[in-house]
């Protein structure tokens, strides 16, 4: 087992490190990655934790010396990463002691943010909330949280928002990364919950990656796949991505469809698989409903039909269908290429349909993974801090609301359940219209991450909206706030979080937060105490006081639900990650869901009764009972519709945005990590060589990318991307250049200056991959090179 | 006028009204992004239904226009301007609920007449028309369900903030 201090340059140039090949069905060899700023012998303590800069949940230990974090080391024995770490997590811990950290609360006085005490800041936050509750009621209060807090913090925030204040307006930035994953799982399987396991990579003979550039989004999972590819009996990869990514490079078949046409590709793949007879009739008959409708919907969806729409060859579609159809152990994974594109849920559901009609679920190597983008997004969903209710409960099921009322000991009517919890984009719309007057934003940066930024900045600046921002750095959003609360970050607080394959890890506190910064949990608990929220018997609503007691309260809420945590304890988690459901009956956790072909879809148990995949319209309970009385998996069909914003003579390019391996979200941490910042310091635009030639630009030249919403300036990188498409990473903003926003009349550096405001009607996830833009050589190109 | 002609004309009228109303809504509520995009998507269903109705009518020697009604161009521009200007006022919320209600009613009107068309088609053993109703009626029901879902989701906030 190699154990090494990672060489900076080598792990940045070759981010996946050295290969440790293994064959099908063998154990993935361990390789411990470590990065220390002092000699290993000088480390005083190692503290249990896991990665927070992607959704993979890589277990690690934090090295501490002299009261500071001095490095990290992957945990060899953990089921997720077998010791490995990606570049972001190897280096990103350095942001913890960056001098830019917020160390004291700030309040706006005379237009400026000035330092203040906790008591003054919290008094202002509480006073405004109480005033609004009296004058406008709970619907004037909104909370916009994150995919980066801990389980205990989401659970506390949910309790405050839903049962304390009684507002419907609580969502996370998980809306931008994982809403479609959750929705697609609910539509097909009745409830959220990842069917598969990372160990399926060890067994699969075919891996289909649908809009999932795993090499950059989950580098450690890609290391696992790379090691399989270099071992005996390697799997074949089928890749759908308009970019020629490192994953596409290794594909047996790579389809690069026109952005916005994923559903057409999927329908054609399903059509061809069914036409070839590669379906498991026995599985379909025993465990699913809806196959006949799918078959009918796919009648005309031939490879030739899709080839025209998607701009790819019918031959390649058939080849891909051939590989998927002949797989004996098929693992499918899905991410933002589907989730943030036109007809997001409809397309992601077709991937579920593929594994269902092939009977590829619940066995080693067989499964589907609707991935997450952020480290703790799964907990945002579970705890109901996004558009769901806690424990995957169904807001239209009266029995489920009664359970929550009992857990919180509040009246049923005080929990808003007259509609689906408000999604983020709608919250910002309500604030724009003036009906939300109070927005508490925790651990996220909408002034860079939401679409159409000039609009978002206008909303955050509005006189009538009181904006509270809780963060670790003075982000672009914090600069527009009325009150800024300094938070502790990872390594400075304790809590649990769950990755994309349901593995729960514990992250212990390693060091104290800087200055007066407090953990997000303590901030929420302080707010709850000051607001004096009570249950129906007059006792305090929030009964917990620290992470472990919050975890215990959450365990009670999770009991009997799919995400059952009742068998877990902090002590057990210190020994390594465990997959939920984990109950006293299954104390070691559960590796694969639906192994017995039984689903969490029974009408009384399911998280949803389902939605129309085109309009998002909700099915009524009676309709769902008629459709699926026995709680089988639901095969849902959907018709392809052209994208809402398509190219024109004026806007001839399609813009897609996405991640780079070196940065996380809006770079608040990774941009303050020297090695990561140097690896990708400024925004770029990836263009096909032919397009660059047509524009008269070459690598390093600047181009202006313009849409009706705004303009962005980026350096050209030519690459193997589909012609007519331009890729821009979404990480770049203004905190390290001009402040909260670009200088007037100067093109911005944030991709979201130009993106369109449109979202999937089913999952409400914003579509970052369908904007039509025009590109011109930047007038100042010569000067800026 | 025989029963089939009556039913065809009624569905045709109601589908036209639904089509026009959806396009109008998409325009008026351009700042409500989901309303705008979905209204355009499902207006296309009514447009297609009108086309199929006209073709079926022709087979039954009845003359129905195959181009679905659309709002006038001038009125459309005026509404778009109003929408941009009034995107933030409280009245736009009420107007939106009103328009969703009207969509519910127009699509229900169409739905009832699809039902009648299916019934008379069965009585007259007109298989072509029966198949047409089976093909088109579900889209009308989906329009109703969407109007209802959006009404449910938006009403509490819009009315609470009056």
PDB file of N, CA, C and O in Angstrom, chain A residues 234-279:
ATOM      1  N   UNK A 234     -12.058  -5.599 -18.421  1.00  0.00           N
ATOM      2  CA  UNK A 234     -12.520  -4.231 -18.156  1.00  0.00           C
ATOM      3  C   UNK A 234     -13.945  -4.003 -18.684  1.00  0.00           C
ATOM      4  O   UNK A 234     -14.374  -4.674 -19.619  1.00  0.00           O
ATOM      5  N   UNK A 235     -14.662  -3.081 -18.069  1.00  0.00           N
ATOM      6  CA  UNK A 235     -16.005  -2.753 -18.568  1.00  0.00           C
ATOM      7  C   UNK A 235     -15.916  -1.894 -19.826  1.00  0.00           C
ATOM      8  O   UNK A 235     -14.901  -1.234 -20.067  1.00  0.00           O
ATOM      9  N   UNK A 236     -16.978  -1.905 -20.607  1.00  0.00           N
ATOM     10  CA  UNK A 236     -17.084  -0.973 -21.734  1.00  0.00           C
ATOM     11  C   UNK A 236     -17.856   0.252 -21.264  1.00  0.00           C
ATOM     12  O   UNK A 236     -18.834   0.119 -20.517  1.00  0.00           O
ATOM     13  N   UNK A 237     -17.435   1.425 -21.724  1.00  0.00           N
ATOM     14  CA  UNK A 237     -18.150   2.647 -21.350  1.00  0.00           C
ATOM     15  C   UNK A 237     -18.984   3.151 -22.526  1.00  0.00           C
ATOM     16  O   UNK A 237     -18.519   3.177 -23.658  1.00  0.00           O
ATOM     17  N   UNK A 238     -20.218   3.551 -22.217  1.00  0.00           N
ATOM     18  CA  UNK A 238     -21.049   4.270 -23.185  1.00  0.00           C
ATOM     19  C   UNK A 238     -21.244   5.666 -22.616  1.00  0.00           C
ATOM     20  O   UNK A 238     -21.694   5.818 -21.480  1.00  0.00           O
ATOM     21  N   UNK A 239     -20.866   6.688 -23.374  1.00  0.00           N
ATOM     22  CA  UNK A 239     -20.835   8.046 -22.847  1.00  0.00           C
ATOM     23  C   UNK A 239     -21.693   8.976 -23.701  1.00  0.00           C
ATOM     24  O   UNK A 239     -21.566   8.975 -24.928  1.00  0.00           O
ATOM     25  N   UNK A 240     -22.572   9.731 -23.043  1.00  0.00           N
ATOM     26  CA  UNK A 240     -23.343  10.761 -23.749  1.00  0.00           C
ATOM     27  C   UNK A 240     -22.908  12.110 -23.205  1.00  0.00           C
ATOM     28  O   UNK A 240     -23.105  12.399 -22.024  1.00  0.00           O
ATOM     29  N   UNK A 241     -22.295  12.915 -24.037  1.00  0.00           N
ATOM     30  CA  UNK A 241     -21.768  14.211 -23.607  1.00  0.00           C
ATOM     31  C   UNK A 241     -21.385  15.006 -24.850  1.00  0.00           C
ATOM     32  O   UNK A 241     -20.671  14.469 -25.702  1.00  0.00           O
ATOM     33  N   UNK A 242     -21.816  16.262 -24.952  1.00  0.00           N
ATOM     34  CA  UNK A 242     -21.419  17.036 -26.145  1.00  0.00           C
ATOM     35  C   UNK A 242     -19.945  17.393 -26.159  1.00  0.00           C
ATOM     36  O   UNK A 242     -19.413  17.835 -27.167  1.00  0.00           O
ATOM     37  N   UNK A 243     -19.254  17.197 -25.017  1.00  0.00           N
ATOM     38  CA  UNK A 243     -17.822  17.488 -24.952  1.00  0.00           C
ATOM     39  C   UNK A 243     -17.034  16.183 -25.022  1.00  0.00           C
ATOM     40  O   UNK A 243     -17.496  15.153 -24.546  1.00  0.00           O
ATOM     41  N   UNK A 244     -15.832  16.303 -25.565  1.00  0.00           N
ATOM     42  CA  UNK A 244     -14.956  15.140 -25.593  1.00  0.00           C
ATOM     43  C   UNK A 244     -14.174  15.108 -24.287  1.00  0.00           C
ATOM     44  O   UNK A 244     -13.009  15.476 -24.224  1.00  0.00           O
ATOM     45  N   UNK A 245     -14.815  14.666 -23.227  1.00  0.00           N
ATOM     46  CA  UNK A 245     -14.247  14.686 -21.882  1.00  0.00           C
ATOM     47  C   UNK A 245     -13.234  13.547 -21.718  1.00  0.00           C
ATOM     48  O   UNK A 245     -13.161  12.644 -22.562  1.00  0.00           O
ATOM     49  N   UNK A 246     -12.478  13.560 -20.591  1.00  0.00           N
ATOM     50  CA  UNK A 246     -11.586  12.420 -20.322  1.00  0.00           C
ATOM     51  C   UNK A 246     -12.359  11.097 -20.279  1.00  0.00           C
ATOM     52  O   UNK A 246     -11.795  10.046 -20.579  1.00  0.00           O
ATOM     53  N   UNK A 247     -13.633  11.161 -19.912  1.00  0.00           N
ATOM     54  CA  UNK A 247     -14.459   9.947 -19.871  1.00  0.00           C
ATOM     55  C   UNK A 247     -14.781   9.494 -21.296  1.00  0.00           C
ATOM     56  O   UNK A 247     -14.672   8.304 -21.628  1.00  0.00           O
ATOM     57  N   UNK A 248     -15.132  10.454 -22.144  1.00  0.00           N
ATOM     58  CA  UNK A 248     -15.439  10.130 -23.541  1.00  0.00           C
ATOM     59  C   UNK A 248     -14.225   9.507 -24.220  1.00  0.00           C
ATOM     60  O   UNK A 248     -14.345   8.622 -25.064  1.00  0.00           O
ATOM     61  N   UNK A 249     -13.052   9.995 -23.826  1.00  0.00           N
ATOM     62  CA  UNK A 249     -11.786   9.486 -24.354  1.00  0.00           C
ATOM     63  C   UNK A 249     -11.675   7.966 -24.199  1.00  0.00           C
ATOM     64  O   UNK A 249     -11.071   7.291 -25.011  1.00  0.00           O
ATOM     65  N   UNK A 250     -12.232   7.424 -23.111  1.00  0.00           N
ATOM     66  CA  UNK A 250     -12.105   5.994 -22.816  1.00  0.00           C
ATOM     67  C   UNK A 250     -13.348   5.193 -23.214  1.00  0.00           C
ATOM     68  O   UNK A 250     -13.484   4.030 -22.864  1.00  0.00           O
ATOM     69  N   UNK A 251     -14.273   5.845 -23.947  1.00  0.00           N
ATOM     70  CA  UNK A 251     -15.557   5.193 -24.222  1.00  0.00           C
ATOM     71  C   UNK A 251     -15.484   4.203 -25.373  1.00  0.00           C
ATOM     72  O   UNK A 251     -14.731   4.398 -26.322  1.00  0.00           O
ATOM     73  N   UNK A 252     -16.272   3.130 -25.267  1.00  0.00           N
ATOM     74  CA  UNK A 252     -16.466   2.237 -26.404  1.00  0.00           C
ATOM     75  C   UNK A 252     -17.349   2.936 -27.432  1.00  0.00           C
ATOM     76  O   UNK A 252     -17.129   2.838 -28.640  1.00  0.00           O
ATOM     77  N   UNK A 253     -18.363   3.640 -26.949  1.00  0.00           N
ATOM     78  CA  UNK A 253     -19.206   4.465 -27.817  1.00  0.00           C
ATOM     79  C   UNK A 253     -19.424   5.803 -27.130  1.00  0.00           C
ATOM     80  O   UNK A 253     -19.819   5.861 -25.971  1.00  0.00           O
ATOM     81  N   UNK A 254     -19.145   6.885 -27.861  1.00  0.00           N
ATOM     82  CA  UNK A 254     -19.387   8.231 -27.344  1.00  0.00           C
ATOM     83  C   UNK A 254     -20.395   8.929 -28.258  1.00  0.00           C
ATOM     84  O   UNK A 254     -20.159   9.062 -29.452  1.00  0.00           O
ATOM     85  N   UNK A 255     -21.529   9.336 -27.696  1.00  0.00           N
ATOM     86  CA  UNK A 255     -22.508  10.110 -28.458  1.00  0.00           C
ATOM     87  C   UNK A 255     -22.420  11.554 -27.981  1.00  0.00           C
ATOM     88  O   UNK A 255     -22.467  11.814 -26.778  1.00  0.00           O
ATOM     89  N   UNK A 256     -22.275  12.488 -28.925  1.00  0.00           N
ATOM     90  CA  UNK A 256     -22.182  13.912 -28.565  1.00  0.00           C
ATOM     91  C   UNK A 256     -23.373  14.663 -29.156  1.00  0.00           C
ATOM     92  O   UNK A 256     -23.266  15.342 -30.173  1.00  0.00           O
ATOM     93  N   UNK A 257     -24.542  14.529 -28.516  1.00  0.00           N
ATOM     94  CA  UNK A 257     -25.748  15.130 -29.099  1.00  0.00           C
ATOM     95  C   UNK A 257     -25.769  16.653 -28.943  1.00  0.00           C
ATOM     96  O   UNK A 257     -25.076  17.209 -28.086  1.00  0.00           O
ATOM     97  N   UNK A 258     -26.551  17.290 -29.789  1.00  0.00           N
ATOM     98  CA  UNK A 258     -26.806  18.719 -29.656  1.00  0.00           C
ATOM     99  C   UNK A 258     -27.386  18.979 -28.262  1.00  0.00           C
ATOM    100  O   UNK A 258     -28.296  18.259 -27.830  1.00  0.00           O
ATOM    101  N   UNK A 259     -26.898  20.002 -27.536  1.00  0.00           N
ATOM    102  CA  UNK A 259     -27.489  20.289 -26.226  1.00  0.00           C
ATOM    103  C   UNK A 259     -29.005  20.503 -26.349  1.00  0.00           C
ATOM    104  O   UNK A 259     -29.484  21.107 -27.303  1.00  0.00           O
ATOM    105  N   UNK A 260     -29.731  19.961 -25.381  1.00  0.00           N
ATOM    106  CA  UNK A 260     -31.187  20.134 -25.368  1.00  0.00           C
ATOM    107  C   UNK A 260     -31.941  18.971 -25.979  1.00  0.00           C
ATOM    108  O   UNK A 260     -33.169  18.994 -26.045  1.00  0.00           O
ATOM    109  N   UNK A 261     -31.216  17.934 -26.454  1.00  0.00           N
ATOM    110  CA  UNK A 261     -31.907  16.840 -27.140  1.00  0.00           C
ATOM    111  C   UNK A 261     -31.724  15.493 -26.428  1.00  0.00           C
ATOM    112  O   UNK A 261     -31.889  14.436 -27.037  1.00  0.00           O
ATOM    113  N   UNK A 262     -31.400  15.523 -25.132  1.00  0.00           N
ATOM    114  CA  UNK A 262     -31.143  14.265 -24.412  1.00  0.00           C
ATOM    115  C   UNK A 262     -32.312  13.291 -24.484  1.00  0.00           C
ATOM    116  O   UNK A 262     -32.117  12.085 -24.590  1.00  0.00           O
ATOM    117  N   UNK A 263     -33.542  13.827 -24.366  1.00  0.00           N
ATOM    118  CA  UNK A 263     -34.686  12.915 -24.343  1.00  0.00           C
ATOM    119  C   UNK A 263     -34.828  12.187 -25.680  1.00  0.00           C
ATOM    120  O   UNK A 263     -35.198  11.005 -25.712  1.00  0.00           O
ATOM    121  N   UNK A 264     -34.515  12.876 -26.763  1.00  0.00           N
ATOM    122  CA  UNK A 264     -34.582  12.220 -28.075  1.00  0.00           C
ATOM    123  C   UNK A 264     -33.569  11.073 -28.137  1.00  0.00           C
ATOM    124  O   UNK A 264     -33.886   9.978 -28.620  1.00  0.00           O
ATOM    125  N   UNK A 265     -32.348  11.311 -27.647  1.00  0.00           N
ATOM    126  CA  UNK A 265     -31.339  10.232 -27.638  1.00  0.00           C
ATOM    127  C   UNK A 265     -31.840   9.061 -26.800  1.00  0.00           C
ATOM    128  O   UNK A 265     -31.749   7.899 -27.214  1.00  0.00           O
ATOM    129  N   UNK A 266     -32.348   9.384 -25.611  1.00  0.00           N
ATOM    130  CA  UNK A 266     -32.776   8.314 -24.695  1.00  0.00           C
ATOM    131  C   UNK A 266     -33.922   7.512 -25.296  1.00  0.00           C
ATOM    132  O   UNK A 266     -33.940   6.284 -25.210  1.00  0.00           O
ATOM    133  N   UNK A 267     -34.893   8.228 -25.882  1.00  0.00           N
ATOM    134  CA  UNK A 267     -36.025   7.508 -26.468  1.00  0.00           C
ATOM    135  C   UNK A 267     -35.556   6.584 -27.589  1.00  0.00           C
ATOM    136  O   UNK A 267     -36.028   5.452 -27.719  1.00  0.00           O
ATOM    137  N   UNK A 268     -34.590   7.061 -28.380  1.00  0.00           N
ATOM    138  CA  UNK A 268     -34.085   6.215 -29.464  1.00  0.00           C
ATOM    139  C   UNK A 268     -33.308   5.014 -28.911  1.00  0.00           C
ATOM    140  O   UNK A 268     -33.438   3.895 -29.418  1.00  0.00           O
ATOM    141  N   UNK A 269     -32.504   5.247 -27.874  1.00  0.00           N
ATOM    142  CA  UNK A 269     -31.758   4.121 -27.275  1.00  0.00           C
ATOM    143  C   UNK A 269     -32.737   3.065 -26.749  1.00  0.00           C
ATOM    144  O   UNK A 269     -32.552   1.865 -26.971  1.00  0.00           O
ATOM    145  N   UNK A 270     -33.792   3.531 -26.059  1.00  0.00           N
ATOM    146  CA  UNK A 270     -34.778   2.580 -25.528  1.00  0.00           C
ATOM    147  C   UNK A 270     -35.491   1.859 -26.665  1.00  0.00           C
ATOM    148  O   UNK A 270     -35.716   0.649 -26.607  1.00  0.00           O
ATOM    149  N   UNK A 271     -35.838   2.627 -27.698  1.00  0.00           N
ATOM    150  CA  UNK A 271     -36.498   2.025 -28.862  1.00  0.00           C
ATOM    151  C   UNK A 271     -35.647   0.892 -29.439  1.00  0.00           C
ATOM    152  O   UNK A 271     -36.138  -0.208 -29.711  1.00  0.00           O
ATOM    153  N   UNK A 272     -34.353   1.188 -29.608  1.00  0.00           N
ATOM    154  CA  UNK A 272     -33.470   0.198 -30.228  1.00  0.00           C
ATOM    155  C   UNK A 272     -33.245  -1.009 -29.303  1.00  0.00           C
ATOM    156  O   UNK A 272     -33.166  -2.141 -29.769  1.00  0.00           O
ATOM    157  N   UNK A 273     -33.125  -0.744 -28.009  1.00  0.00           N
ATOM    158  CA  UNK A 273     -32.943  -1.859 -27.069  1.00  0.00           C
ATOM    159  C   UNK A 273     -34.164  -2.771 -27.096  1.00  0.00           C
ATOM    160  O   UNK A 273     -34.048  -4.004 -27.153  1.00  0.00           O
ATOM    161  N   UNK A 274     -35.343  -2.156 -27.092  1.00  0.00           N
ATOM    162  CA  UNK A 274     -36.573  -2.962 -27.106  1.00  0.00           C
ATOM    163  C   UNK A 274     -36.690  -3.711 -28.444  1.00  0.00           C
ATOM    164  O   UNK A 274     -36.999  -4.902 -28.478  1.00  0.00           O
ATOM    165  N   UNK A 275     -36.384  -2.991 -29.540  1.00  0.00           N
ATOM    166  CA  UNK A 275     -36.492  -3.616 -30.863  1.00  0.00           C
ATOM    167  C   UNK A 275     -35.559  -4.830 -30.973  1.00  0.00           C
ATOM    168  O   UNK A 275     -35.869  -5.808 -31.653  1.00  0.00           O
ATOM    169  N   UNK A 276     -34.410  -4.756 -30.297  1.00  0.00           N
ATOM    170  CA  UNK A 276     -33.461  -5.877 -30.376  1.00  0.00           C
ATOM    171  C   UNK A 276     -33.868  -7.037 -29.465  1.00  0.00           C
ATOM    172  O   UNK A 276     -33.211  -8.071 -29.437  1.00  0.00           O
ATOM    173  N   UNK A 277     -34.911  -6.844 -28.704  1.00  0.00           N
ATOM    174  CA  UNK A 277     -35.412  -7.922 -27.847  1.00  0.00           C
ATOM    175  C   UNK A 277     -34.644  -8.074 -26.545  1.00  0.00           C
ATOM    176  O   UNK A 277     -34.816  -9.076 -25.837  1.00  0.00           O
ATOM    177  N   UNK A 278     -33.797  -7.067 -26.206  1.00  0.00           N
ATOM    178  CA  UNK A 278     -32.941  -7.212 -25.022  1.00  0.00           C
ATOM    179  C   UNK A 278     -33.653  -6.791 -23.745  1.00  0.00           C
ATOM    180  O   UNK A 278     -33.069  -6.158 -22.882  1.00  0.00           O
ATOM    181  N   UNK A 279     -34.929  -7.094 -23.625  1.00  0.00           N
ATOM    182  CA  UNK A 279     -35.647  -6.713 -22.413  1.00  0.00           C
ATOM    183  C   UNK A 279     -35.925  -7.946 -21.555  1.00  0.00           C
ATOM    184  O   UNK A 279     -36.032  -9.060 -22.062  1.00  0.00           O
TER     185      UNK A 279
END
